[in-house]
Structure formats: structure tokens, C-alpha cells
Short mmCIF file of C-alpha atoms in Angstrom, two decimals:
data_model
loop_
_atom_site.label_atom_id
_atom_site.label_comp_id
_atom_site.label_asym_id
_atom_site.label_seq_id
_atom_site.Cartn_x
_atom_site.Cartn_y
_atom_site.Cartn_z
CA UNK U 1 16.40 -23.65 60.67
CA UNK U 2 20.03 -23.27 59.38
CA UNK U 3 19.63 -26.29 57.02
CA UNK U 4 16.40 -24.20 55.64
CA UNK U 5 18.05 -20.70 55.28
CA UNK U 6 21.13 -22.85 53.28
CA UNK U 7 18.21 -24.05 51.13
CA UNK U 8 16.59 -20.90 50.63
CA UNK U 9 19.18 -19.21 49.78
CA UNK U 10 20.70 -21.56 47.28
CA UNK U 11 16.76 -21.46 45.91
CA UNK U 12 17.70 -17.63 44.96
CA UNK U 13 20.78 -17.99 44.10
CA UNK U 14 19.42 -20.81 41.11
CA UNK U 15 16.17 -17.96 40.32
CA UNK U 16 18.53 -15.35 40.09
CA UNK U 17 21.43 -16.99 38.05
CA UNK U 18 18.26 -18.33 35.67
CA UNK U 19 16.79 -14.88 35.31
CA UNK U 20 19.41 -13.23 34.72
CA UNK U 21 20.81 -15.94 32.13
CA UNK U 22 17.27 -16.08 30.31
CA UNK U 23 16.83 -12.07 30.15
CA UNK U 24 20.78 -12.12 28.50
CA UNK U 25 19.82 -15.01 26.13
CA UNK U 26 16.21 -13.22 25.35
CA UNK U 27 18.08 -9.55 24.58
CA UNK U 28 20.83 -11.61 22.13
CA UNK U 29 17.99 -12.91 20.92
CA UNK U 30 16.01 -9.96 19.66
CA UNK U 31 17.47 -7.29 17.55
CA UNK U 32 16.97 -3.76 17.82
CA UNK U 33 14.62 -2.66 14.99
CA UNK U 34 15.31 -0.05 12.82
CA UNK U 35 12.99 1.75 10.31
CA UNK U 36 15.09 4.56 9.15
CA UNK U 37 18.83 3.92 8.96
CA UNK U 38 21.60 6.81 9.70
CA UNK U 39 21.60 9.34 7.37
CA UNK U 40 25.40 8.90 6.56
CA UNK U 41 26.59 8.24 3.28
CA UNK U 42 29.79 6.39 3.81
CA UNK U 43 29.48 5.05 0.13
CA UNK U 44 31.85 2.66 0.24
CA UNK U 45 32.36 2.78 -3.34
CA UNK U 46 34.09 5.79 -5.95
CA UNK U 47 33.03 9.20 -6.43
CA UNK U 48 32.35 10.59 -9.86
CA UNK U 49 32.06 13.99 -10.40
CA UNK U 50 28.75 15.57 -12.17
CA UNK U 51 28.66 15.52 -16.04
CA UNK U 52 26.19 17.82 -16.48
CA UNK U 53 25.58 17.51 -20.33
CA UNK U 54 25.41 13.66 -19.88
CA UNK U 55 22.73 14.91 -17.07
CA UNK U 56 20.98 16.26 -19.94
CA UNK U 57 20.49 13.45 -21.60
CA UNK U 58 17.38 10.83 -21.02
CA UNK U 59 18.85 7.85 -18.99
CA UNK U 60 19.59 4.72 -20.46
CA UNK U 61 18.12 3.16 -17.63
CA UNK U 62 14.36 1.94 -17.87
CA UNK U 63 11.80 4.06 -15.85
CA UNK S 1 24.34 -7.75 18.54
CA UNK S 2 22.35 -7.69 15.10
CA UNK S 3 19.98 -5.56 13.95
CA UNK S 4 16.57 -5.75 12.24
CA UNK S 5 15.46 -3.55 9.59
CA UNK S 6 11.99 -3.15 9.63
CA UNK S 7 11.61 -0.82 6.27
CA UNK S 8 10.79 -3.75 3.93
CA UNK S 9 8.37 -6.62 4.53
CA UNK S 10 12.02 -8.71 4.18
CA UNK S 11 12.81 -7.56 7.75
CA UNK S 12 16.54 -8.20 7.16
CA UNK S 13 18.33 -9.58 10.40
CA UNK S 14 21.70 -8.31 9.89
CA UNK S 15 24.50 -8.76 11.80
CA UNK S 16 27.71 -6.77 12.78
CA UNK S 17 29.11 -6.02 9.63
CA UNK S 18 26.69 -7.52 7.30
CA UNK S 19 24.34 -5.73 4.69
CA UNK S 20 20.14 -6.10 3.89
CA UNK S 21 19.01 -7.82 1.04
CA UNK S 22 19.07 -4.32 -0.76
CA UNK S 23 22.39 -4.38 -0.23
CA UNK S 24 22.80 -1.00 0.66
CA UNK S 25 21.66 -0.71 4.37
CA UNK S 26 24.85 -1.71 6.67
CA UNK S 27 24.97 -2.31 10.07
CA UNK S 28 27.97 -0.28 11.19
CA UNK S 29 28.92 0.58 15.14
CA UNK S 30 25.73 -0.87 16.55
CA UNK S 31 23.68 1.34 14.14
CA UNK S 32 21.87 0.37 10.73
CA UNK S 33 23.31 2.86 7.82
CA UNK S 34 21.82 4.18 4.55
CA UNK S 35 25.38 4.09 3.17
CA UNK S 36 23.81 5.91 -0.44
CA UNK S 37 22.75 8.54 0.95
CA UNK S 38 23.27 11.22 -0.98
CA UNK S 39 24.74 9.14 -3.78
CA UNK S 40 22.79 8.60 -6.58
CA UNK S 41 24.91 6.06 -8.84
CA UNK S 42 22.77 8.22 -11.99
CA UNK S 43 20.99 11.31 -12.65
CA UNK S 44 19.17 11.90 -15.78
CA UNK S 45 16.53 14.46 -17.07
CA UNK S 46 14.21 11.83 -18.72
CA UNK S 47 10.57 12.94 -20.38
CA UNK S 48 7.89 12.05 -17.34
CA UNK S 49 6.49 9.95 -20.64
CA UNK S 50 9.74 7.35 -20.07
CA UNK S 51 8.61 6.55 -16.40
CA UNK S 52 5.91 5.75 -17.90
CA UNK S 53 3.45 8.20 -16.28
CA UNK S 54 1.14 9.55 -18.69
CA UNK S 55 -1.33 11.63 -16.51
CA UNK S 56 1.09 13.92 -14.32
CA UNK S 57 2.12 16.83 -16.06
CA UNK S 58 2.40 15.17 -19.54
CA UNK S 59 5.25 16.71 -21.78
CA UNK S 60 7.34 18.05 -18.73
CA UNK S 61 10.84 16.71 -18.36
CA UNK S 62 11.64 14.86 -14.77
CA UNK S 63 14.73 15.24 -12.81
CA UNK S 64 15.44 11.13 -12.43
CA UNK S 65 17.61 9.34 -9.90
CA UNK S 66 18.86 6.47 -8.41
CA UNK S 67 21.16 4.61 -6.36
CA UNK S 68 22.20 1.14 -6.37
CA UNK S 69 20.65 -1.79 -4.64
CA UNK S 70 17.14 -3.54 -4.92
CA UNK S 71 14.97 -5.25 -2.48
CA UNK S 72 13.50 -7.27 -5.79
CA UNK S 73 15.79 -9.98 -7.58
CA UNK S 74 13.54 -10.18 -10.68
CA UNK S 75 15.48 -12.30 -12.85
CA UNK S 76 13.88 -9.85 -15.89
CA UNK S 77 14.92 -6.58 -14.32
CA UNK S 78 15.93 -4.20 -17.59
CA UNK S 79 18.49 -2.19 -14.52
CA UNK S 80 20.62 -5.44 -13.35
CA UNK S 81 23.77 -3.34 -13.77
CA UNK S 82 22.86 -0.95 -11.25
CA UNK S 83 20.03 -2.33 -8.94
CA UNK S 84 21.74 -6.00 -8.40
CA UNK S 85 25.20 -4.25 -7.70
CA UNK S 86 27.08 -4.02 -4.59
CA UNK S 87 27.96 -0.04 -3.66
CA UNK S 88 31.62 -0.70 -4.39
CA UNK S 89 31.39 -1.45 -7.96
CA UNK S 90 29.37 1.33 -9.22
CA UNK S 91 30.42 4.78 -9.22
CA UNK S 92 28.44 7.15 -7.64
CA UNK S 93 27.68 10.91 -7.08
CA UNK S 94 27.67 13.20 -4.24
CA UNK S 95 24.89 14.98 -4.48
CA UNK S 96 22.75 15.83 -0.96
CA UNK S 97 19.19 16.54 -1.52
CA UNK S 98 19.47 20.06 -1.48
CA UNK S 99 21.98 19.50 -4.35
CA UNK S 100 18.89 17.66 -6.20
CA UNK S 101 16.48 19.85 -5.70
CA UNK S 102 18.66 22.92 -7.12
CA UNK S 103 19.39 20.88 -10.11
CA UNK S 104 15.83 20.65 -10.80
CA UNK S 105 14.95 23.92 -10.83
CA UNK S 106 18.19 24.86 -13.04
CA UNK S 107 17.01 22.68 -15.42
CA UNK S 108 13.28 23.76 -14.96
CA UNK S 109 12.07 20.40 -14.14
CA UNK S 110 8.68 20.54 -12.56
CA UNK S 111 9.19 16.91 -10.77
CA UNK S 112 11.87 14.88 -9.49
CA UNK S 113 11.54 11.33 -9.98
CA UNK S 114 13.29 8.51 -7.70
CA UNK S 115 13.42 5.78 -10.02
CA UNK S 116 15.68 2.69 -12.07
CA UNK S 117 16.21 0.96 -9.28
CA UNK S 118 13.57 1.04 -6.17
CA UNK S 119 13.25 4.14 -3.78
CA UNK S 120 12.13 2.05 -1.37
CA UNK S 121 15.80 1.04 -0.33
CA UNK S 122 17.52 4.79 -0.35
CA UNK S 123 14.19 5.41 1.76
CA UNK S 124 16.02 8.30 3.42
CA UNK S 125 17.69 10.02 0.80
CA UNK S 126 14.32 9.76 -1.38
CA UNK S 127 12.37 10.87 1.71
CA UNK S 128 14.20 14.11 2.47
CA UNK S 129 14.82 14.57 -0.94
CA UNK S 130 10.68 14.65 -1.59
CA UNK S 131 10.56 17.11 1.83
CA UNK S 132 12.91 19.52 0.39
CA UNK S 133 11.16 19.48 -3.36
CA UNK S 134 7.91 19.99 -2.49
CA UNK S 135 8.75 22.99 0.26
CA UNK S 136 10.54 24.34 -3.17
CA UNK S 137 7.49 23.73 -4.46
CA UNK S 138 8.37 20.97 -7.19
CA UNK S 139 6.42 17.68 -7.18
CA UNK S 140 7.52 13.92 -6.07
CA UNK S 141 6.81 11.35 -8.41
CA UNK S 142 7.83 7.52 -7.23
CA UNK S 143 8.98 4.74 -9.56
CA UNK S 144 8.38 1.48 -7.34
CA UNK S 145 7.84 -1.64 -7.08
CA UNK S 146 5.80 -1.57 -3.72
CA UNK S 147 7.59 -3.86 -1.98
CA UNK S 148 8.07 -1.47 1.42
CA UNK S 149 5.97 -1.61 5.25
CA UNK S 150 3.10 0.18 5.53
CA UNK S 151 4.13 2.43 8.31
CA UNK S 152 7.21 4.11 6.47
CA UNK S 153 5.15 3.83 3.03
CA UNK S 154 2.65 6.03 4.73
CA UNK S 155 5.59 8.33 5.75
CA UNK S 156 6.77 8.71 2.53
CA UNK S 157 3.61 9.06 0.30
CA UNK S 158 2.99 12.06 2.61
CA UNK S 159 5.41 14.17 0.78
CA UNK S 160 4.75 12.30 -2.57
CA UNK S 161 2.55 13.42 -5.84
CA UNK S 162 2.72 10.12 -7.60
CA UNK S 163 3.48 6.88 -7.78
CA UNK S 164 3.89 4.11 -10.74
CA UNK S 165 3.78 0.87 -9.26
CA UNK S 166 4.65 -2.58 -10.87
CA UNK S 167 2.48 -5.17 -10.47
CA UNK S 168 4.14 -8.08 -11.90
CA UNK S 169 1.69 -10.28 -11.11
CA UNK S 170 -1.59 -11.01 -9.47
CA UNK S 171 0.26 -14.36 -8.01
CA UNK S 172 2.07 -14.67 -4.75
CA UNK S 173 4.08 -17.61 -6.51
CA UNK S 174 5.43 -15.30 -9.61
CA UNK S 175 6.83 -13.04 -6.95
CA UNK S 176 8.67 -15.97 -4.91
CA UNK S 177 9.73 -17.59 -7.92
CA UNK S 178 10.88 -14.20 -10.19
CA UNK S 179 11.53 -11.38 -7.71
CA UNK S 180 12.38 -13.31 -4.82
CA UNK S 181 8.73 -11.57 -2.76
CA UNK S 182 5.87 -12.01 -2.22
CA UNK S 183 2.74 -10.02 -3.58
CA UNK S 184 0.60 -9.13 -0.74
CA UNK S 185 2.98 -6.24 0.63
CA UNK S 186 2.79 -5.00 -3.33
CA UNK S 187 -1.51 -5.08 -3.17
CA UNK S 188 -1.28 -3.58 0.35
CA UNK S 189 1.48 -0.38 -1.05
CA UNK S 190 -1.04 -0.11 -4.49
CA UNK S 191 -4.28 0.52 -2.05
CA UNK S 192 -2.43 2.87 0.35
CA UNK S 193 -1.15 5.09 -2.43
CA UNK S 194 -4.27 5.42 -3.63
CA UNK S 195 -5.84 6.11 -0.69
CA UNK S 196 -3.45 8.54 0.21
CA UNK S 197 -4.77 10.42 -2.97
CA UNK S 198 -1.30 9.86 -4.96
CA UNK S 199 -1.94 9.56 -9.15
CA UNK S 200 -1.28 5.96 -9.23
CA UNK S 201 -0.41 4.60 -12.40
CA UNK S 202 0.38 0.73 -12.63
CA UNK S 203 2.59 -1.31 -15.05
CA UNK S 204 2.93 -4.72 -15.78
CA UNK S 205 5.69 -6.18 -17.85
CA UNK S 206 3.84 -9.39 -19.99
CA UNK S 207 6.44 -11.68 -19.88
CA UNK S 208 5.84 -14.98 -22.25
CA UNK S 209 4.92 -18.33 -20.54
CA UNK S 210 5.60 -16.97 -17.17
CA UNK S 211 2.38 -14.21 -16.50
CA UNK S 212 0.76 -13.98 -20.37
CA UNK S 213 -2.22 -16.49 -19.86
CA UNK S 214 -5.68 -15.19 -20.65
CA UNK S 215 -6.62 -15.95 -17.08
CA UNK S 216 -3.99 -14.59 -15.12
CA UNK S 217 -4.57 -11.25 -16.86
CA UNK S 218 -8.49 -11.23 -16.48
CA UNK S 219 -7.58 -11.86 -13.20
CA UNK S 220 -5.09 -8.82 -12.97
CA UNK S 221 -7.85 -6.27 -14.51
CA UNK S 222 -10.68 -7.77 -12.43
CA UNK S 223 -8.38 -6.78 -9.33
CA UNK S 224 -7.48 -3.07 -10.77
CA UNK S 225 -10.91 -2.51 -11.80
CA UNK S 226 -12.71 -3.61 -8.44
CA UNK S 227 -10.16 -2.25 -6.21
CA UNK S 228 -8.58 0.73 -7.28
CA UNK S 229 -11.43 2.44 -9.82
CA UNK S 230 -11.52 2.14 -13.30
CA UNK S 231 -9.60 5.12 -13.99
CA UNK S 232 -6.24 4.03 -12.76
CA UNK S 233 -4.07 4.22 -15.67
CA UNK S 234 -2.50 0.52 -16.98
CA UNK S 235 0.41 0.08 -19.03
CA UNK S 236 0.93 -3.71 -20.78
CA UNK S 237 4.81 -3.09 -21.07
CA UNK S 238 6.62 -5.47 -23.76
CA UNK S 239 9.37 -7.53 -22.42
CA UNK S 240 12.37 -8.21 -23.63
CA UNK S 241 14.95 -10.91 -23.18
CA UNK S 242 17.05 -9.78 -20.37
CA UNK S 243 19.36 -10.43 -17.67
CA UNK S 244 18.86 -14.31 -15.94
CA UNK S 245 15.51 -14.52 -19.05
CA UNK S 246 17.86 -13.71 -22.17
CA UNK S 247 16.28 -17.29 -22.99
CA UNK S 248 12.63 -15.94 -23.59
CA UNK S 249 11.19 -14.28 -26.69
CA UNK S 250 10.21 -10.93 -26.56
CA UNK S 251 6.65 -10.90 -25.95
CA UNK S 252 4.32 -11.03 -29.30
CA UNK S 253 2.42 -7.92 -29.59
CA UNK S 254 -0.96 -9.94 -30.45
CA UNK S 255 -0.13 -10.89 -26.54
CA UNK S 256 -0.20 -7.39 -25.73
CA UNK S 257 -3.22 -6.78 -27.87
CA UNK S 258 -5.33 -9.17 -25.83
CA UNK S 259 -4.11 -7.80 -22.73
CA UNK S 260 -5.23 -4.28 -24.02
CA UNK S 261 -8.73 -5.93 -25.17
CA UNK S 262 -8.80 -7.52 -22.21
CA UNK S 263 -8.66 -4.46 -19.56
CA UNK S 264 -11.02 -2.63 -21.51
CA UNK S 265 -13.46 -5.56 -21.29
CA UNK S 266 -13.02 -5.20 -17.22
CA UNK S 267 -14.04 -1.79 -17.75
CA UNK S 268 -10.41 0.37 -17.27
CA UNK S 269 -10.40 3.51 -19.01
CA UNK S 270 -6.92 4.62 -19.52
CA UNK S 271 -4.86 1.12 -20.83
CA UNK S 272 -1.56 1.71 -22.85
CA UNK S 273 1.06 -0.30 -23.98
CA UNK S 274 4.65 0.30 -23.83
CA UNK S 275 8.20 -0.58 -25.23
CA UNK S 276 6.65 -0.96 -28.25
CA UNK S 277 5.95 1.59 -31.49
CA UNK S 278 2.29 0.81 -32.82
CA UNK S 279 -0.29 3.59 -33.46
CA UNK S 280 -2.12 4.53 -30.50
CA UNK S 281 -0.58 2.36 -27.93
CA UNK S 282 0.18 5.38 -26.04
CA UNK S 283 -2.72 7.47 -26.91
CA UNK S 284 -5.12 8.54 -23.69
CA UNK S 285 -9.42 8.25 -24.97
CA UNK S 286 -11.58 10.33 -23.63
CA UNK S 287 -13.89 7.47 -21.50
CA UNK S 288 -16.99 9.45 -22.65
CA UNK S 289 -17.32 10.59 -25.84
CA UNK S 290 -14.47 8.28 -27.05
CA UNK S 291 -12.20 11.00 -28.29
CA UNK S 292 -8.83 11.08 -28.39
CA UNK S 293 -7.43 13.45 -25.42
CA UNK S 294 -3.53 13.31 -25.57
CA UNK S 295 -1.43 11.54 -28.61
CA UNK S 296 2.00 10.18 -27.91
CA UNK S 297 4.48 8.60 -30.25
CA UNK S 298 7.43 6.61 -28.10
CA UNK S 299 8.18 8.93 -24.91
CA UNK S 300 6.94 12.42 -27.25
CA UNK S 301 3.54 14.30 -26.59
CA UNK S 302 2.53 14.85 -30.19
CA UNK S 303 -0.95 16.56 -28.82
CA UNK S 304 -2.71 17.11 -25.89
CA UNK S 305 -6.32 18.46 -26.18
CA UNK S 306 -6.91 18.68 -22.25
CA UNK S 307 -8.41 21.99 -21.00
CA UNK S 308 -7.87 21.84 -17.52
CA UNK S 309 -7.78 18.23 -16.92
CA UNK S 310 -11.52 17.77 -19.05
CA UNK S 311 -12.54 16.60 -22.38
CA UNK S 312 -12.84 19.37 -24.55
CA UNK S 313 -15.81 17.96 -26.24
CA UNK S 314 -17.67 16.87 -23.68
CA UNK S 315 -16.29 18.18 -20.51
CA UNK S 316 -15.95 14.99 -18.93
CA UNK S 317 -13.02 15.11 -16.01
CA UNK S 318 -9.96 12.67 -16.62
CA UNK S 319 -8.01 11.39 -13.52
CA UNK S 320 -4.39 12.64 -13.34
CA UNK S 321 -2.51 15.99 -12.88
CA UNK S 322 -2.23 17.94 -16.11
CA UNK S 323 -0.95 21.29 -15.15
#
């Protein structure tokens, strides 16, 4: 009876250690998924003012 | 713990730190960032003509913007300074899109246009930006490349008048090999628009040896013609030697000729070509009576004979938006 109990309980422990293991390994494992991003601008880069008259002017960009 | 952007069919996995493809969506504090929003690297008031989109409210000028970073690596792309470019070596504007959308009614610009580089990766800033023109009542016109999910392409075409769409190619293999995609996203984005009831116009740059064979562009018509109507507008763009392709010629205009001859023989209507000055390359035919509707020289409306969107000789309805 007491050898079973030792058993049974060690039996649990193992599941519980695995589950618990397997659900960490499976949330590392998948990213959160994002559609829309945070509407933030940190542009990392410099900030020019507007030049309106060169606003005026067709880009010299194609499309 | 990384994160997964979902807008593109590239589904970037990006870790702490790291950056999309695009280069412009950062995963910062657990949380994926849009870090130009609101910061369009240019800002031009081009003619609509220069998009090219030739049935939307020809002759108007278009409020046109972009920010850096692509979700395409075409190893042609005309915009390499801008759309290949991390944020931090291009200068950039602050400009919110309520910022936008006052500019474009200073300047009285019916449309704003989200263009240069690809929408598609300043999703956010180009979606609220659309929301905010069109409750202004000003019209959305989309400069893409198609290479977005369906589910936020669907979100976005809601508030969206127009789009012109590349399609480089009718083969999955010039995407992997040029852009660095893959074309079935492209076909899927083309359909929906159109669907959606957006004036779709479609481009396709001929490049030489690469997507000029007879075949490929029978194949390319056969597809426009069967799937999207034969009224969807088709502009043969010339190419010129650019960016990693500086060692191709420019492509021969008999090339774009037979491209022309070629789409009419599938049965489109409307078929222009562009980056190149030859009479009537931009001029739009009545399918009818076979008259010409609307002249253009370069990105100019010389005439326009449309009365209310119809033939004036023989009534016959053209697809667009003329007024």
C-alpha cells in the first residue's frame, strides 16, 4: 500500500513536471501574432521640418 | 519572447529587439511597433497621371506620400533610396494624419495617394490616414504592390477608392528570384480589390530577358482579361537600368509595342504604355466606336472628351472615376 502511494505519487509528480515543462516549451514556442502594430512613431531616425514649396513640386520618386 | 507579424504573407518572426523584413515594424517592450507612423520620409503633390492612374479623376493633382521600408526587394525598384533604407538614415517628417489630410485640402487636392514605396508596410499610418480623408470627404488612392494578407487588405480597401497594383509577373519564380515573394498573395490582393469595387489599374514594368517573352505576356493578358474584365486599365511601363539591374538595357520600345498588340489581341480595352514619350501611348480609346476619349502627353491631360464618364459619340460607359 505505502510502496504504491510512493509510486503514485512520484507518477504525478513526472505528469506534472512534463506538463508543465511542455506547455512552457509550447508558449516559447509560439509567438504572439500581431496584425496591426502600435501606433507610435518612435522614428528612430531625424526629423526634417516641412518645405512646403518643395511639397509643391511633383516627387522625384516613381509612382 | 518574439513576435509574429501577421500583416504580410512574410509573417516575420521577430524577436526582442529585431525588425520585419520591411524594416520598419519593431518589436519593442513585448509589443510590435509601426515606428513611421506619422513620418512620411516624402510628401509631394504629383499629377494622379504620374501614379500612373489614368481613370480616377484624370487631371487632378494627388497629395503623395511615403515612408521608408519595403516588404519587396526587387532588385529593379526605381525608389531603392528610400524603400530599401533603414529608418535611421533617411530623414523624415512629422506629420500625423490629420496633418495630411489638412494639407490636402490647402492645396485642393481631391486624393491622397500612399505611394513610392509600399503602403502595405506603414499599414497604420496609411489606414487612419484613408479614415480621416474620406470622412473629409477626399478620396484614397493606393500605390501597391499587393504583397499584404487578405484579412487586413480587406480592412484597408474599405476606406480606399483605388488601387494600382504591380504585377511584375505572372510567375511565382520572377517574384522569388527579383522581389524576394512570391505571386499568389499579389493574384489573391488584385481579385479582392476588385471585388471590393476599388478602380483597379495594373502595371507591369517589361524588363528585358527577365519577363519580355511573347509567352509570358500572352500569359499575363490571358490572366487580366479572364479574371478581372477587360476593362481593367494596363500600363506596359519601360524599364530602365536601375539599382542591383544597372547591367540591363532599357527595354526596346518594339518590346513594348508587342506587349501593347498583344493585350489588345486578349481583348483589354484600356492598354497604355509608360516611361516613354511616343504618340498615343497614353491616350484612353473609346472601346466602341474607337474614338479617342482622353489625350495625354507624359503625366499632362492635353484633352478629355468624357461627359460623365461616357463616350460622347456613342454614349458607351468607360470604367473609372472621372469626376
Amino acid at each position: 500500500m505505502e510502496l504504491s502511494r510512493r509510486i503514485m505519487l512520484k507518477t504525478t509528480m513526472v505528469l506534472l513536471t512534463a506538463l508543465v515543462a511542455g506547455g512552457w516549451t509550447w508558449l516559447r514556442a509560439t509567438p504572439a501574432r500581431w496584425v496591426q502594430a502600435v501606433r507610435v512613431g518612435r522614428y528612430p531616425g531625424r526629423i526634417k521640418p516641412l518645405d512646403e514649396r518643395e511639397l509643391q513640386r511633383p516627387g522625384r520618386w516613381a509612382g | 519572447m518574439d513576435l509574429q507579424c501577421e500583416l504580410c504573407p512574410r509573417q516575420c518572426r521577430i524577436p526582442p529587439g529585431g525588425r520585419g523584413d520591411c524594416r520598419i515594424r519593431v518589436h519593442l517592450d513585448g509589443r510590435l511597433h509601426a515606428v513611421t507612423y506619422g513620418h512620411p520620409c516624402t510628401v509631394h503633390i504629383d499629377p494622379v497621371e504620374k501614379k500612373p492612374v489614368f481613370h480616377f479623376l484624370p487631371g487632378t493633382p494627388t497629395l503623395s506620400l511615403a515612408t521608408v521600408g519595403c516588404n519587396l526587394h526587387c532588385k529593379n525598384c526605381q525608389n531603392w533610396e528610400i524603400s530599401q533604407r533603414n529608418p535611421e538614415e533617411v530623414e523624415a517628417l512629422a506629420l500625423p494624419p490629420e496633418q495630411l489630410v489638412a494639407l490636402a485640402r490647402q492645396y485642393q487636392c481631391p486624393s491622397i495617394s500612399y505611394t513610392y514605396t509600399d503602403p502595405v508596410v506603414y499599414y497604420e499610418y496609411t489606414l487612419d490616414t484613408c479614415t480621416q480623408a474620406r470622412a473629409a470627404g477626399l478620396k484614397n488612392i493606393l500605390v501597391t504592390a499587393g504583397y499584404i494578407n487578405r484579412e487586413p487588405a480587406r480592412e484597408l480597401f474599405r476606406v480606399t477608392d483605388a488601387a494600382r497594383i504591380d504585377l511584375k509577373a505572372l510567375s511565382d519564380k520572377f517574384y522569388q528570384d527579383v522581389c524576394g515573394a512570391t505571386l499568389k498573395p499579389v493574384l489573391d490582393t488584385i481579385l479582392l480589390a476588385r471585388d471590393m469595387g476599388l478602380e483597379v489599374e495594373l502595371i507591369h514594368l517589361v524588363i528585358p530577358t527577365l519577363n519580355d517573352r511573347e509567352r509570358d505576356l500572352q500569359q499575363l493578358c490571358r490572366w487580366v482579361a479572364e479574371h478581372l474584365g477587360r476593362d481593367v486599365p494596363l500600363h506596359f511601363s519601360r524599364f530602365y537600368p536601375q539599382h542591383l539591374m544597372a547591367h540591363l538595357p532599357p527595354t526596346p520600345l518594339a518590346t513594348l509595342n508587342l506587349a501593347r498588340d498583344i493585350a489588345r489581341a486578349a481583348g483589354l480595352y484600356f492598354v497604355y504604355l509608360g516611361n516613354i514619350l511616343e504618340p498615343d501611348a497614353a491616350t484612353t480609346w473609346c472601346p466602341a466606336c474607337k474614338k479617342p476619349l482622353v489625350r495625354r502627353s507624359g503625366f499632362s491631360v492635353l484633352e478629355n472628351r468624357l461627359q460623365n464618364g461616357a463616350c460622347p459619340d456613342c454614349g458607351k460607359k468607360v470604367y473609372g472615376v472621372w469626376n
